[in-house]
Amino acid sequence: MISNLETAENPEKLKRVVIEPLTRVEGHGKVTLLLDENNQIRQARLHIVEFRGFEKFIQGRPYWELPVLVQRLCGICPVSHHLAAAKATDMLVGVKQITPTAEKIRRLMHFGQTLQSHALHFFHLSSPDLLFGYDDEVRHRNIIGVIEDYPELAKKGVLLRKYGQEVIRLTAGKRVHGTGAIPGGVNKSLNTDDRNYLQKDIKQIIEWGEDAVELIKTIYHEHPDYHRDFASIQSNSMSLVNARGEHELYQGGLRARDAQGGDIFDHVDGVRYEDYLCEAVKPWSYMKFPFIQSLGQEQGWYRVGPLARINNCESLSTERAEQQRLEFMPLENGQPVHATLATHWARMIELLHCAEAIEQLLHDEDILGHDLLLKGDMQARGIGVIEAPRGTLFHHYEIDGDGVVQKANLIVSTTQNNQAINESIRQVANNYLSGHELTEPMLNQIEVAIRAYDPCLSCATHALGKMPLEIELLDADGNSLSRIRKQASGEICLGR
Amino acid sequence: MTQCHFFIDGKDIPFHPGQTIMDAAMTAGIYIPHLCHNPDYEPTGSCRLCLVKLNGRYVSACTRPAQAGGKVENQSEEINQQRKTLLQMLFVEGNHQCPGCEKSGRCQLQAVAYYVGMLSPYFTHFYPNRQLDASHPEMMLDFNRCILCGLCVRASHDGDKKDIFAISGRGIKSHLVINSPSGKLGDSHFNAHDLAASVCPVGVFLPKHKGYEVPIGQRLYDRQPISQVGDVAGQNKPAGRS
């Protein structure tokens, strides 16, 4: 850990460098660096500057609205929130197992969403750094530069994403913010025209998925030391796995492993997440800091997402993706891979897996079925756990006897990666920036580290009432007239 | 019975004496935008959306009797702009969050707004603080969406003979109230099959434990505009009730 860079002793005496806004990430954030007179980095923090509040304002709403309301947290991975909330509401309506058609339609939707999200991240957001280098000219280091220099590659990225969006449209009703999953099942299945339409292009999508893995593999091996060491941190990992220990995105048990690959817990029912995970609050961030209870806050932080999932699973259920996993794992001689930039590689293996899994489901007659919905006996508490593209996602709701939401707790992937992202930027700040005169390309390295996690900062700042808040009233000249601050403890301070 | 004629946007419309402009237009298949009107109940002319020009003067089509030889202007840019402004005000007076609303795609307010070309809010939102009434085992009331059309009041009084709903308060403080000892729906004589539950043009009456069961693409107004599909109430009418 490089946590000694979290808080400097005398911040008022240090130079402050701010990277704001962070670019090519989902949502709004900034990084602050504090430097001493010798340009040594003394403090490095990732801040989230937006504020949402979903956990609060869904209180008082009826539970059946949750899958549709809460997905509005995000425009990139709304399906993850849609399905996590739907799973939680399955539990509220007393349905332990939805129908085969409903489960396969939801899985199809989820594979489509992970495919499009991973394609968006790799091709649109990260490929400029990977193809041109972090120090490429700013005006060229973006998706337009990729379109100019690698038009075929850029086209594949766009069409991969389009295909995933089409899967979502046909299963959820709309490409963004659909209504397909409802408490106890789904509201539609596919018809044969829908299936034929998706089958038409799936072989091409799989080929392109495989090309994407080959591309990132080549990029990685061109500079193996850089990719292995840059922003690399030793961390615990958590993900879902199925009963056989296979990679799982929709339904499975929680598995947490330490940095050496040793079990911390395994096959834990996500409903019991509160027995295993805690969330810490820090006064300088809107984003919480989850950790594994048994290891404590200092040692218990962990990583979720593609790298954690590939590290944690015994295998992938699809042939080509599994072959790629077998080529990936020897990077650290069978030990967990902690190279943060290897997350891109793991992500593309998952993209390929999603494409193959979609093809399998498109051959399954259950997706054409009409048995869509089940009802059971109402329960007061519902918890849904799913693997979103960026990592494990928890939705927890409690309702009263009238069906109205009384309590909500969402633990999103980026929040669970909070400490890991902070550790990575501190590693970069310490190893690559400290002691140097800072330039734009050097600062971009901080962003390169953050981008590897594909953080969604909009999703990550959903809470209300648990983090410090400050509101300042300024006059027309920018002078402070009054200020009110709510501490993490809940104490309210007034002042000028 | 004597049949007379008048004109809507130049089209010859037959009517019987006593019929309103709206009644005659509906019979002739001419759409005049409206929210508070339902042919099964006495018109009140409260939403003002059905305003038309009769011989050059503004009148509400649902309350004004048709007049032989009268010239009615319905689909003009000027009148639709007035309707659009009325809708813009209705949208900000309540909390109408279409993207997450269960009635989206089958809400008359939303459909009429699309019909007159209102695609986004215009005025500053009031964001009134309104609560849900979830006390009834089968039906939830979401007052956030109430536009005070009074249809549930009329249906409960004239159709159900129960007088469960009323509009209380004045001006901007007007609001829907429930006739029960606690003021809650669960303490009233309301039944989920009451006519009052079927006439709401917005999303106040929400059957419990059901949400979004009609997929996008199959909802009432997903494929055709309200001018062709008609009112929500026509679709909701309980079987066997006239």
mmCIF file of N, CA, C and O in Angstrom, chain B residues 31 34 108 111 220-221 225-235:
data_model
loop_
_atom_site.group_PDB
_atom_site.id
_atom_site.type_symbol
_atom_site.label_atom_id
_atom_site.label_comp_id
_atom_site.label_asym_id
_atom_site.label_seq_id
_atom_site.Cartn_x
_atom_site.Cartn_y
_atom_site.Cartn_z
ATOM 1 N N TYR B 31 -60.585 14.519 -33.760
ATOM 2 C CA TYR B 31 -59.945 14.598 -32.443
ATOM 3 C C TYR B 31 -59.760 16.047 -32.023
ATOM 4 O O TYR B 31 -59.138 16.840 -32.741
ATOM 5 N N HIS B 34 -57.996 16.844 -25.268
ATOM 6 C CA HIS B 34 -58.704 17.047 -24.006
ATOM 7 C C HIS B 34 -58.102 16.149 -22.934
ATOM 8 O O HIS B 34 -57.478 15.138 -23.259
ATOM 9 N N GLN B 108 -52.348 9.728 -20.915
ATOM 10 C CA GLN B 108 -53.010 10.663 -21.813
ATOM 11 C C GLN B 108 -52.320 12.029 -21.805
ATOM 12 O O GLN B 108 -52.224 12.675 -22.854
ATOM 13 N N ALA B 111 -49.353 11.695 -23.984
ATOM 14 C CA ALA B 111 -49.740 11.515 -25.384
ATOM 15 C C ALA B 111 -50.247 12.813 -25.996
ATOM 16 O O ALA B 111 -49.939 13.132 -27.148
ATOM 17 N N LEU B 220 -50.166 1.629 -25.203
ATOM 18 C CA LEU B 220 -51.272 2.230 -25.956
ATOM 19 C C LEU B 220 -50.811 3.240 -27.004
ATOM 20 O O LEU B 220 -51.279 3.228 -28.136
ATOM 21 N N TYR B 221 -49.915 4.118 -26.603
ATOM 22 C CA TYR B 221 -49.533 5.195 -27.521
ATOM 23 C C TYR B 221 -48.156 4.983 -28.148
ATOM 24 O O TYR B 221 -47.557 5.924 -28.666
ATOM 25 N N PRO B 225 -50.653 7.831 -32.546
ATOM 26 C CA PRO B 225 -50.923 9.000 -31.690
ATOM 27 C C PRO B 225 -52.308 8.911 -31.060
ATOM 28 O O PRO B 225 -53.167 8.150 -31.504
ATOM 29 N N ILE B 226 -52.501 9.709 -30.051
ATOM 30 C CA ILE B 226 -53.763 9.702 -29.313
ATOM 31 C C ILE B 226 -54.939 10.078 -30.217
ATOM 32 O O ILE B 226 -56.065 9.627 -29.998
ATOM 33 N N SER B 227 -54.681 10.847 -31.246
ATOM 34 C CA SER B 227 -55.771 11.243 -32.146
ATOM 35 C C SER B 227 -56.356 10.026 -32.849
ATOM 36 O O SER B 227 -57.506 10.056 -33.276
ATOM 37 N N GLN B 228 -55.587 8.951 -32.951
ATOM 38 C CA GLN B 228 -56.095 7.735 -33.602
ATOM 39 C C GLN B 228 -56.513 6.662 -32.594
ATOM 40 O O GLN B 228 -57.417 5.873 -32.853
ATOM 41 N N VAL B 229 -55.848 6.640 -31.439
ATOM 42 C CA VAL B 229 -56.096 5.560 -30.469
ATOM 43 C C VAL B 229 -57.214 5.900 -29.486
ATOM 44 O O VAL B 229 -57.947 5.034 -29.034
ATOM 45 N N GLY B 230 -57.330 7.186 -29.156
ATOM 46 C CA GLY B 230 -58.360 7.586 -28.202
ATOM 47 C C GLY B 230 -57.846 7.656 -26.778
ATOM 48 O O GLY B 230 -56.648 7.563 -26.518
ATOM 49 N N ASP B 231 -58.792 7.784 -25.846
ATOM 50 C CA ASP B 231 -58.449 8.040 -24.443
ATOM 51 C C ASP B 231 -58.059 6.775 -23.690
ATOM 52 O O ASP B 231 -58.494 5.669 -24.030
ATOM 53 N N VAL B 232 -57.313 6.979 -22.621
ATOM 54 C CA VAL B 232 -56.945 5.878 -21.724
ATOM 55 C C VAL B 232 -58.181 5.230 -21.129
ATOM 56 O O VAL B 232 -58.273 4.008 -21.010
ATOM 57 N N ALA B 233 -59.162 6.057 -20.771
ATOM 58 C CA ALA B 233 -60.351 5.544 -20.084
ATOM 59 C C ALA B 233 -61.071 4.489 -20.912
ATOM 60 O O ALA B 233 -61.616 3.523 -20.386
ATOM 61 N N GLY B 234 -61.049 4.692 -22.238
ATOM 62 C CA GLY B 234 -61.706 3.731 -23.126
ATOM 63 C C GLY B 234 -61.079 2.352 -23.025
ATOM 64 O O GLY B 234 -61.762 1.322 -23.148
ATOM 65 N N GLN B 235 -59.776 2.314 -22.777
ATOM 66 C CA GLN B 235 -59.055 1.034 -22.662
ATOM 67 C C GLN B 235 -59.227 0.412 -21.279
ATOM 68 O O GLN B 235 -59.157 -0.792 -21.102
#
